[in-house]
Amino acid sequence: MFDLGTTIAGVRLDPCIMNASGPLCTTFAELTDLARSAAGAVVTKSMTLAPRQGNPEPRYADLPQGSINAMGLPNLGVDAYCEFSELLRALGKPVIASVAAVEPGELVPAIARAASAAFDLIEANLSCPNLPGHPIIAYDVDALARLLREARAVCHRPLGVKLPPYFDRVHQERVAALLRETGIDFITVINSVPNALVIDLEHERPLIHPKGGFGGLGGAFVKPIALANVRAFYELLDGAIPIIGVGGVYTGRDIAEFLLAGASAVQVGTAYRQEGPAIFARLAQELASVLAEKRCAAAADLVGRLQPLPAAAETLPA
Ligand code: RRO
């Protein structure tokens, strides 16, 4: 009755709701559960050239308004996910490979390997905040430019990039120009808000172990930052590059806000980890209810439709 789908780089995602790379998408069993859920696509945990154990535990904590993590890229390695790709696709929905690297030089070979498998889209994760001693690549625009050019050259599949939150319009302008110039097919914004610290007052310790307790913040805390980044890139890219919004999606109303800001699809991280694969059916139903309230036939009708708030009329002294 309502069209909840979208098309990104020629790939139909229906509904426009999927998991975010990160929670519950590392093992074949987790990925199969996602493929059998009501999500519009399956996104893998970020894969690296070699398998990784990740950082020492405890490395994740749920919080009243979200989550903090410093997982450190635990994954089975790109070869394992390439092997899974055909089997997962056979379950009937698009599969998106998230690809990352510890050393920047490992990114392009990992992308080339993933592109040789049956993935529909490749999402280059250039925004992992949790690798001790390694800065977030996408905060260095020159390094980002180099990697995007090299990745584009080896990747014949649609190639997107997952970006960190930016807090300054000038940074968003530079990155948007680069995305256009390098022919990137879609962007995913935002990764977790990096280097947050949550303190357990009673024990006078951080909640997680790695990096002295510093980790990426997700969930409700970050939604306004995510919406602002979606909006800024939507304006700067003029709708030319589709945007997948992520950060604080718990309800259909949250999804509608991301669509209004300019996202064509959304990903769900913290809430998916807390609620499991059944969340996708609930979110699809809730998004349909919002469309009904707004008398829209399709999710696409909301994309970018955010209106400016008129300035309040000045009240003159009597
Ligand atoms: O594995 C992680 O620590 C992690 C990654 Br790769 C990422 O991109 N974002 C995040 O919050 N955690």
mmCIF file of C-alpha atoms and ligand atoms in Angstrom:
data_model
loop_
_atom_site.group_PDB
_atom_site.id
_atom_site.type_symbol
_atom_site.label_atom_id
_atom_site.label_comp_id
_atom_site.label_asym_id
_atom_site.label_seq_id
_atom_site.Cartn_x
_atom_site.Cartn_y
_atom_site.Cartn_z
ATOM 1 C CA MET A 1 0.000 0.000 0.000
ATOM 2 C CA PHE A 2 2.858 2.381 0.821
ATOM 3 C CA ASP A 3 6.105 2.318 -1.127
ATOM 4 C CA LEU A 4 8.789 2.103 1.550
ATOM 5 C CA GLY A 5 11.589 1.386 -0.907
ATOM 6 C CA THR A 6 14.421 3.337 -2.469
ATOM 7 C CA THR A 7 17.053 2.761 -5.136
ATOM 8 C CA ILE A 8 20.706 3.451 -4.400
ATOM 9 C CA ALA A 9 23.212 3.189 -7.248
ATOM 10 C CA GLY A 10 20.760 1.014 -9.164
ATOM 11 C CA VAL A 11 20.116 -1.337 -6.236
ATOM 12 C CA ARG A 12 16.550 -1.542 -4.915
ATOM 13 C CA LEU A 13 16.295 -1.487 -1.107
ATOM 14 C CA ASP A 14 12.763 -2.223 0.054
ATOM 15 C CA PRO A 15 12.111 -1.073 2.690
ATOM 16 C CA CYS A 16 14.708 1.710 2.888
ATOM 17 C CA ILE A 17 15.664 0.406 6.348
ATOM 18 C CA MET A 18 18.630 -1.838 7.127
ATOM 19 C CA ASN A 19 21.123 -2.620 9.853
ATOM 20 C CA ALA A 20 24.171 -0.442 10.404
ATOM 21 C CA SER A 21 27.526 -2.135 10.092
ATOM 22 C CA GLY A 22 28.613 -2.982 13.634
ATOM 23 C CA PRO A 23 26.248 -4.898 15.891
ATOM 24 C CA LEU A 24 25.081 -8.440 15.160
ATOM 25 C CA CYS A 25 26.404 -8.690 11.607
ATOM 26 C CA THR A 26 29.747 -10.453 12.055
ATOM 27 C CA THR A 27 28.974 -14.181 11.872
ATOM 28 C CA PHE A 28 27.219 -16.107 9.116
ATOM 29 C CA ALA A 29 24.365 -16.888 11.545
ATOM 30 C CA GLU A 30 23.855 -13.190 12.353
ATOM 31 C CA LEU A 31 23.942 -12.246 8.673
ATOM 32 C CA THR A 32 21.468 -15.017 7.830
ATOM 33 C CA ASP A 33 19.099 -13.743 10.531
ATOM 34 C CA LEU A 34 19.274 -10.314 8.925
ATOM 35 C CA ALA A 35 18.650 -11.773 5.475
ATOM 36 C CA ARG A 36 15.499 -13.435 6.837
ATOM 37 C CA SER A 37 14.302 -10.292 8.635
ATOM 38 C CA ALA A 38 12.177 -7.484 7.170
ATOM 39 C CA ALA A 39 15.276 -5.318 6.579
ATOM 40 C CA GLY A 40 15.736 -3.965 3.046
ATOM 41 C CA ALA A 41 19.357 -5.112 2.857
ATOM 42 C CA VAL A 42 22.025 -6.924 4.835
ATOM 43 C CA VAL A 43 25.102 -4.931 5.845
ATOM 44 C CA THR A 44 28.179 -6.806 7.069
ATOM 45 C CA LYS A 45 30.447 -5.891 9.953
ATOM 46 C CA SER A 46 33.388 -3.936 8.573
ATOM 47 C CA MET A 47 35.801 -6.481 7.124
ATOM 48 C CA THR A 48 39.574 -6.187 6.987
ATOM 49 C CA LEU A 49 42.156 -8.059 4.899
ATOM 50 C CA ALA A 50 42.970 -10.384 7.814
ATOM 51 C CA PRO A 51 40.592 -11.614 10.535
ATOM 52 C CA ARG A 52 40.727 -9.645 13.810
ATOM 53 C CA GLN A 53 39.804 -10.354 17.415
ATOM 54 C CA GLY A 54 39.298 -6.657 18.139
ATOM 55 C CA ASN A 55 39.959 -4.840 21.412
ATOM 56 C CA PRO A 56 39.829 -6.454 24.882
ATOM 57 C CA GLU A 57 36.468 -6.673 26.706
ATOM 58 C CA PRO A 58 34.501 -4.964 28.091
ATOM 59 C CA ARG A 59 34.218 -2.992 24.880
ATOM 60 C CA TYR A 60 30.486 -2.208 24.582
ATOM 61 C CA ALA A 61 27.932 -0.782 27.005
ATOM 62 C CA ASP A 62 24.251 0.080 26.646
ATOM 63 C CA LEU A 63 23.326 3.471 28.096
ATOM 64 C CA PRO A 64 19.949 5.011 28.889
ATOM 65 C CA GLN A 65 20.228 7.197 25.781
ATOM 66 C CA GLY A 66 22.323 5.022 23.499
ATOM 67 C CA SER A 67 25.559 3.075 23.613
ATOM 68 C CA ILE A 68 29.327 3.374 23.775
ATOM 69 C CA ASN A 69 31.721 0.990 22.035
ATOM 70 C CA ALA A 70 35.376 0.467 21.319
ATOM 71 C CA MET A 71 35.102 -2.907 19.603
ATOM 72 C CA GLY A 72 38.287 -2.473 17.559
ATOM 73 C CA LEU A 73 37.040 -3.998 14.289
ATOM 74 C CA PRO A 74 36.529 -7.640 15.269
ATOM 75 C CA ASN A 75 35.672 -9.512 12.053
ATOM 76 C CA LEU A 76 36.261 -12.752 10.194
ATOM 77 C CA GLY A 77 38.366 -11.232 7.411
ATOM 78 C CA VAL A 78 37.382 -10.302 3.856
ATOM 79 C CA ASP A 79 37.795 -13.825 2.425
ATOM 80 C CA ALA A 80 35.194 -15.266 4.813
ATOM 81 C CA TYR A 81 32.628 -12.597 3.904
ATOM 82 C CA CYS A 82 33.330 -13.091 0.193
ATOM 83 C CA GLU A 83 32.522 -16.768 0.686
ATOM 84 C CA PHE A 84 29.245 -15.871 2.438
ATOM 85 C CA SER A 85 28.189 -13.359 -0.209
ATOM 86 C CA GLU A 86 26.529 -15.742 -2.719
ATOM 87 C CA LEU A 87 24.692 -17.663 -0.008
ATOM 88 C CA LEU A 88 23.389 -14.482 1.589
ATOM 89 C CA ARG A 89 22.266 -13.000 -1.721
ATOM 90 C CA ALA A 90 20.417 -16.217 -2.481
ATOM 91 C CA LEU A 91 18.190 -15.405 0.507
ATOM 92 C CA GLY A 92 16.698 -12.608 -1.575
ATOM 93 C CA LYS A 93 17.954 -9.197 -0.575
ATOM 94 C CA PRO A 94 20.907 -6.990 -1.465
ATOM 95 C CA VAL A 95 24.073 -7.487 0.537
ATOM 96 C CA ILE A 96 26.333 -4.558 1.361
ATOM 97 C CA ALA A 97 29.986 -5.156 2.231
ATOM 98 C CA SER A 98 31.413 -2.746 4.770
ATOM 99 C CA VAL A 99 35.167 -2.636 4.217
ATOM 100 C CA ALA A 100 37.731 -1.062 6.560
ATOM 101 C CA ALA A 101 41.436 -1.160 7.314
ATOM 102 C CA VAL A 102 43.773 -0.711 10.216
ATOM 103 C CA GLU A 103 46.677 0.500 8.072
ATOM 104 C CA PRO A 104 45.429 2.804 5.290
ATOM 105 C CA GLY A 105 47.454 0.744 2.752
ATOM 106 C CA GLU A 106 45.265 -2.286 3.472
ATOM 107 C CA LEU A 107 42.026 -0.606 2.434
ATOM 108 C CA VAL A 108 42.310 -0.714 -1.348
ATOM 109 C CA PRO A 109 43.296 -4.411 -1.568
ATOM 110 C CA ALA A 110 40.410 -5.257 0.788
ATOM 111 C CA ILE A 111 37.978 -3.298 -1.399
ATOM 112 C CA ALA A 112 39.323 -4.969 -4.545
ATOM 113 C CA ARG A 113 38.790 -8.385 -2.945
ATOM 114 C CA ALA A 114 35.245 -7.543 -1.776
ATOM 115 C CA ALA A 115 34.391 -6.148 -5.219
ATOM 116 C CA SER A 116 35.334 -9.518 -6.750
ATOM 117 C CA ALA A 117 32.586 -11.260 -4.709
ATOM 118 C CA ALA A 118 28.779 -11.092 -5.010
ATOM 119 C CA PHE A 119 28.147 -7.935 -2.966
ATOM 120 C CA ASP A 120 25.655 -5.441 -4.390
ATOM 121 C CA LEU A 121 27.221 -2.353 -2.840
ATOM 122 C CA ILE A 122 30.559 -1.656 -1.177
ATOM 123 C CA GLU A 123 30.591 0.755 1.784
ATOM 124 C CA ALA A 124 34.148 1.896 2.542
ATOM 125 C CA ASN A 125 34.335 2.607 6.269
ATOM 126 C CA LEU A 126 36.785 5.491 6.586
ATOM 127 C CA SER A 127 35.546 6.547 9.987
ATOM 128 C CA CYS A 128 36.373 3.830 12.523
ATOM 129 C CA PRO A 129 37.114 5.663 15.774
ATOM 130 C CA ASN A 130 38.398 2.771 17.859
ATOM 131 C CA LEU A 131 41.839 1.734 16.655
ATOM 132 C CA PRO A 132 44.392 2.781 19.279
ATOM 133 C CA GLY A 133 47.168 4.784 17.627
ATOM 134 C CA HIS A 134 45.261 5.197 14.326
ATOM 135 C CA PRO A 135 43.441 8.438 13.574
ATOM 136 C CA ILE A 136 40.052 8.516 11.846
ATOM 137 C CA ILE A 137 41.035 8.534 8.165
ATOM 138 C CA ALA A 138 38.180 10.760 7.003
ATOM 139 C CA TYR A 139 39.283 13.590 9.318
ATOM 140 C CA ASP A 140 42.386 13.936 7.093
ATOM 141 C CA VAL A 141 40.962 15.238 3.811
ATOM 142 C CA ASP A 142 44.189 14.621 1.854
ATOM 143 C CA ALA A 143 44.345 10.992 3.008
ATOM 144 C CA LEU A 144 40.632 10.646 2.259
ATOM 145 C CA ALA A 145 41.165 12.001 -1.264
ATOM 146 C CA ARG A 146 44.009 9.581 -1.952
ATOM 147 C CA LEU A 147 42.089 6.578 -0.686
ATOM 148 C CA LEU A 148 38.860 7.426 -2.482
ATOM 149 C CA ARG A 149 40.691 7.823 -5.798
ATOM 150 C CA GLU A 150 42.560 4.541 -5.342
ATOM 151 C CA ALA A 151 39.454 2.701 -4.138
ATOM 152 C CA ARG A 152 37.378 4.019 -7.056
ATOM 153 C CA ALA A 153 40.008 2.758 -9.494
ATOM 154 C CA VAL A 154 39.813 -0.858 -8.250
ATOM 155 C CA CYS A 155 36.084 -1.047 -7.472
ATOM 156 C CA HIS A 156 33.733 -1.790 -10.388
ATOM 157 C CA ARG A 157 30.802 -2.194 -7.971
ATOM 158 C CA PRO A 158 28.855 0.803 -6.652
ATOM 159 C CA LEU A 159 31.116 2.358 -4.028
ATOM 160 C CA GLY A 160 29.976 4.358 -1.030
ATOM 161 C CA VAL A 161 31.806 5.851 1.907
ATOM 162 C CA LYS A 162 30.848 5.868 5.579
ATOM 163 C CA LEU A 163 31.809 9.181 7.113
ATOM 164 C CA PRO A 164 32.399 10.333 10.665
ATOM 165 C CA PRO A 165 30.406 13.225 12.105
ATOM 166 C CA TYR A 166 31.769 16.610 11.012
ATOM 167 C CA PHE A 167 31.142 19.626 13.188
ATOM 168 C CA ASP A 168 32.095 22.430 10.838
ATOM 169 C CA ARG A 169 30.514 23.432 7.541
ATOM 170 C CA VAL A 170 33.936 24.022 5.982
ATOM 171 C CA HIS A 171 34.867 20.377 6.543
ATOM 172 C CA GLN A 172 31.562 19.228 5.056
ATOM 173 C CA GLU A 173 32.132 21.486 2.016
ATOM 174 C CA ARG A 174 35.600 20.061 1.382
ATOM 175 C CA VAL A 175 34.429 16.488 1.744
ATOM 176 C CA ALA A 176 31.364 17.058 -0.456
ATOM 177 C CA ALA A 177 33.558 18.481 -3.230
ATOM 178 C CA LEU A 178 35.819 15.459 -2.974
ATOM 179 C CA LEU A 179 32.915 13.019 -3.106
ATOM 180 C CA ARG A 180 31.685 14.581 -6.333
ATOM 181 C CA GLU A 181 35.151 14.661 -7.849
ATOM 182 C CA THR A 182 35.935 11.012 -7.068
ATOM 183 C CA GLY A 183 32.642 9.607 -8.351
ATOM 184 C CA ILE A 184 31.423 8.114 -5.094
ATOM 185 C CA ASP A 185 27.991 6.480 -5.540
ATOM 186 C CA PHE A 186 26.502 6.963 -2.056
ATOM 187 C CA ILE A 187 27.423 8.086 1.443
ATOM 188 C CA THR A 188 26.506 6.743 4.854
ATOM 189 C CA VAL A 189 26.467 9.330 7.648
ATOM 190 C CA ILE A 190 27.314 9.166 10.477
ATOM 191 C CA ASN A 191 29.624 6.692 12.190
ATOM 192 C CA SER A 192 29.592 6.831 15.996
ATOM 193 C CA VAL A 193 30.603 10.100 17.647
ATOM 194 C CA PRO A 194 34.232 9.364 18.478
ATOM 195 C CA ASN A 195 36.185 9.468 21.702
ATOM 196 C CA ALA A 196 33.363 9.900 24.173
ATOM 197 C CA LEU A 197 33.895 8.926 27.828
ATOM 198 C CA VAL A 198 31.223 7.479 30.084
ATOM 199 C CA ILE A 199 32.077 7.156 33.782
ATOM 200 C CA ASP A 200 30.808 4.688 36.363
ATOM 201 C CA LEU A 201 30.680 7.037 39.366
ATOM 202 C CA GLU A 202 30.278 4.313 41.988
ATOM 203 C CA HIS A 203 33.405 2.432 40.935
ATOM 204 C CA GLU A 204 35.225 5.557 39.696
ATOM 205 C CA ARG A 205 36.091 3.809 36.435
ATOM 206 C CA PRO A 206 35.164 4.096 32.753
ATOM 207 C CA LEU A 207 32.449 1.758 31.464
ATOM 208 C CA ILE A 208 34.621 0.166 28.784
ATOM 209 C CA HIS A 209 38.234 -0.993 28.863
ATOM 210 C CA PRO A 210 39.956 -0.043 25.557
ATOM 211 C CA LYS A 211 41.582 3.364 25.079
ATOM 212 C CA GLY A 212 41.180 4.317 28.749
ATOM 213 C CA GLY A 213 37.404 4.220 28.321
ATOM 214 C CA PHE A 214 37.178 6.408 25.197
ATOM 215 C CA GLY A 215 34.743 5.043 22.629
ATOM 216 C CA GLY A 216 32.190 5.803 19.932
ATOM 217 C CA LEU A 217 28.830 7.066 21.080
ATOM 218 C CA GLY A 218 25.684 5.840 19.308
ATOM 219 C CA GLY A 219 21.920 5.908 19.757
ATOM 220 C CA ALA A 220 19.619 8.721 20.871
ATOM 221 C CA PHE A 221 22.528 10.927 22.009
ATOM 222 C CA VAL A 222 23.776 11.324 18.445
ATOM 223 C CA LYS A 223 20.580 11.774 16.416
ATOM 224 C CA PRO A 224 20.784 15.585 16.147
ATOM 225 C CA ILE A 225 24.415 15.335 15.014
ATOM 226 C CA ALA A 226 23.492 12.670 12.463
ATOM 227 C CA LEU A 227 20.537 14.687 11.144
ATOM 228 C CA ALA A 228 22.732 17.775 10.820
ATOM 229 C CA ASN A 229 25.320 15.861 8.794
ATOM 230 C CA VAL A 230 22.650 14.334 6.554
ATOM 231 C CA ARG A 231 21.157 17.777 5.957
ATOM 232 C CA ALA A 232 24.500 19.468 5.319
ATOM 233 C CA PHE A 233 25.560 16.832 2.771
ATOM 234 C CA TYR A 234 22.121 16.842 1.132
ATOM 235 C CA GLU A 235 22.416 20.599 0.593
ATOM 236 C CA LEU A 236 26.050 20.486 -0.504
ATOM 237 C CA LEU A 237 25.596 17.537 -2.858
ATOM 238 C CA ASP A 238 22.350 18.930 -4.288
ATOM 239 C CA GLY A 239 20.779 15.511 -4.039
ATOM 240 C CA ALA A 240 23.349 14.208 -6.587
ATOM 241 C CA ILE A 241 24.720 11.464 -4.304
ATOM 242 C CA PRO A 242 22.210 9.405 -2.284
ATOM 243 C CA ILE A 243 22.602 9.491 1.492
ATOM 244 C CA ILE A 244 22.032 6.694 3.976
ATOM 245 C CA GLY A 245 21.341 8.227 7.397
ATOM 246 C CA VAL A 246 22.401 6.518 10.600
ATOM 247 C CA GLY A 247 22.477 7.563 14.244
ATOM 248 C CA GLY A 248 19.668 7.272 16.744
ATOM 249 C CA VAL A 249 16.940 5.497 14.741
ATOM 250 C CA TYR A 250 14.530 3.778 17.168
ATOM 251 C CA THR A 251 11.126 4.508 15.589
ATOM 252 C CA GLY A 252 9.359 5.217 12.318
ATOM 253 C CA ARG A 253 9.240 8.880 13.317
ATOM 254 C CA ASP A 254 13.041 8.933 13.588
ATOM 255 C CA ILE A 255 13.218 7.485 10.072
ATOM 256 C CA ALA A 256 10.848 10.169 8.763
ATOM 257 C CA GLU A 257 13.109 12.852 10.268
ATOM 258 C CA PHE A 258 16.120 11.391 8.435
ATOM 259 C CA LEU A 259 14.147 11.334 5.172
ATOM 260 C CA LEU A 260 13.078 14.969 5.638
ATOM 261 C CA ALA A 261 16.711 15.931 6.256
ATOM 262 C CA GLY A 262 17.669 14.324 2.942
ATOM 263 C CA ALA A 263 18.452 10.650 3.557
ATOM 264 C CA SER A 264 17.103 8.156 1.014
ATOM 265 C CA ALA A 265 17.517 5.230 3.413
ATOM 266 C CA VAL A 266 18.453 4.619 7.034
ATOM 267 C CA GLN A 267 20.553 2.193 9.019
ATOM 268 C CA VAL A 268 19.917 1.068 12.577
ATOM 269 C CA GLY A 269 22.763 0.304 14.984
ATOM 270 C CA THR A 270 22.192 0.605 18.740
ATOM 271 C CA ALA A 271 18.445 -0.082 18.553
ATOM 272 C CA TYR A 272 19.017 -3.169 16.373
ATOM 273 C CA ARG A 273 21.529 -4.474 18.895
ATOM 274 C CA GLN A 274 19.035 -3.913 21.704
ATOM 275 C CA GLU A 275 15.931 -5.264 19.946
ATOM 276 C CA GLY A 276 17.269 -7.829 17.448
ATOM 277 C CA PRO A 277 16.145 -8.529 13.851
ATOM 278 C CA ALA A 278 12.423 -8.167 14.681
ATOM 279 C CA ILE A 279 13.003 -4.403 14.831
ATOM 280 C CA PHE A 280 12.884 -4.093 11.029
ATOM 281 C CA ALA A 281 9.252 -5.216 10.718
ATOM 282 C CA ARG A 282 8.258 -2.808 13.510
ATOM 283 C CA LEU A 283 10.103 0.099 11.903
ATOM 284 C CA ALA A 284 8.578 -0.577 8.479
ATOM 285 C CA GLN A 285 5.106 -0.593 10.005
ATOM 286 C CA GLU A 286 5.783 2.617 11.920
ATOM 287 C CA LEU A 287 7.161 4.358 8.845
ATOM 288 C CA ALA A 288 4.014 3.366 6.928
ATOM 289 C CA SER A 289 1.924 4.963 9.725
ATOM 290 C CA VAL A 290 3.860 8.219 9.425
ATOM 291 C CA LEU A 291 3.323 8.204 5.648
ATOM 292 C CA ALA A 292 -0.401 7.655 6.220
ATOM 293 C CA GLU A 293 -0.554 10.598 8.667
ATOM 294 C CA LYS A 294 1.236 12.803 6.171
ATOM 295 C CA ARG A 295 -0.830 11.536 3.239
ATOM 296 C CA CYS A 296 2.244 10.374 1.349
ATOM 297 C CA ALA A 297 2.270 7.269 -0.839
ATOM 298 C CA ALA A 298 6.014 6.717 -0.725
ATOM 299 C CA ALA A 299 8.968 7.201 1.606
ATOM 300 C CA ALA A 300 10.684 8.939 -1.316
ATOM 301 C CA ASP A 301 8.073 11.732 -1.107
ATOM 302 C CA LEU A 302 9.627 12.895 2.182
ATOM 303 C CA VAL A 303 13.251 12.946 1.043
ATOM 304 C CA GLY A 304 14.791 16.387 1.559
ATOM 305 C CA ARG A 305 11.402 18.006 2.238
ATOM 306 C CA LEU A 306 12.523 19.867 5.382
ATOM 307 C CA GLN A 307 11.090 23.388 5.356
ATOM 308 C CA PRO A 308 12.813 26.492 6.699
ATOM 309 C CA LEU A 309 11.329 27.816 9.927
ATOM 310 C CA PRO A 310 10.090 31.365 9.243
ATOM 311 C CA ALA A 311 11.557 33.989 11.511
ATOM 312 C CA ALA A 312 9.178 35.070 14.266
ATOM 313 C CA ALA A 313 7.511 38.402 13.502
ATOM 314 C CA GLU A 314 9.168 41.124 15.524
ATOM 315 C CA THR A 315 6.972 42.431 18.318
ATOM 316 C CA LEU A 316 7.169 46.199 18.411
ATOM 317 C CA PRO A 317 6.798 48.025 21.689
ATOM 318 C CA ALA A 318 3.265 49.475 22.029
HETATM 319 O O1 RRO B 1 34.650 -2.007 15.477
HETATM 320 C C1 RRO B 1 34.559 -0.870 15.986
HETATM 321 O O2 RRO B 1 35.132 -0.542 17.046
HETATM 322 C C2 RRO B 1 33.788 0.195 15.347
HETATM 323 C C3 RRO B 1 33.894 0.511 14.013
HETATM 324 BR BR1 RRO B 1 34.931 -0.460 12.814
HETATM 325 C C4 RRO B 1 33.199 1.627 13.501
HETATM 326 O O3 RRO B 1 33.258 1.986 12.323
HETATM 327 N N1 RRO B 1 32.445 2.346 14.372
HETATM 328 C C5 RRO B 1 32.331 2.020 15.674
HETATM 329 O O4 RRO B 1 31.627 2.715 16.429
HETATM 330 N N2 RRO B 1 33.005 0.927 16.147
#
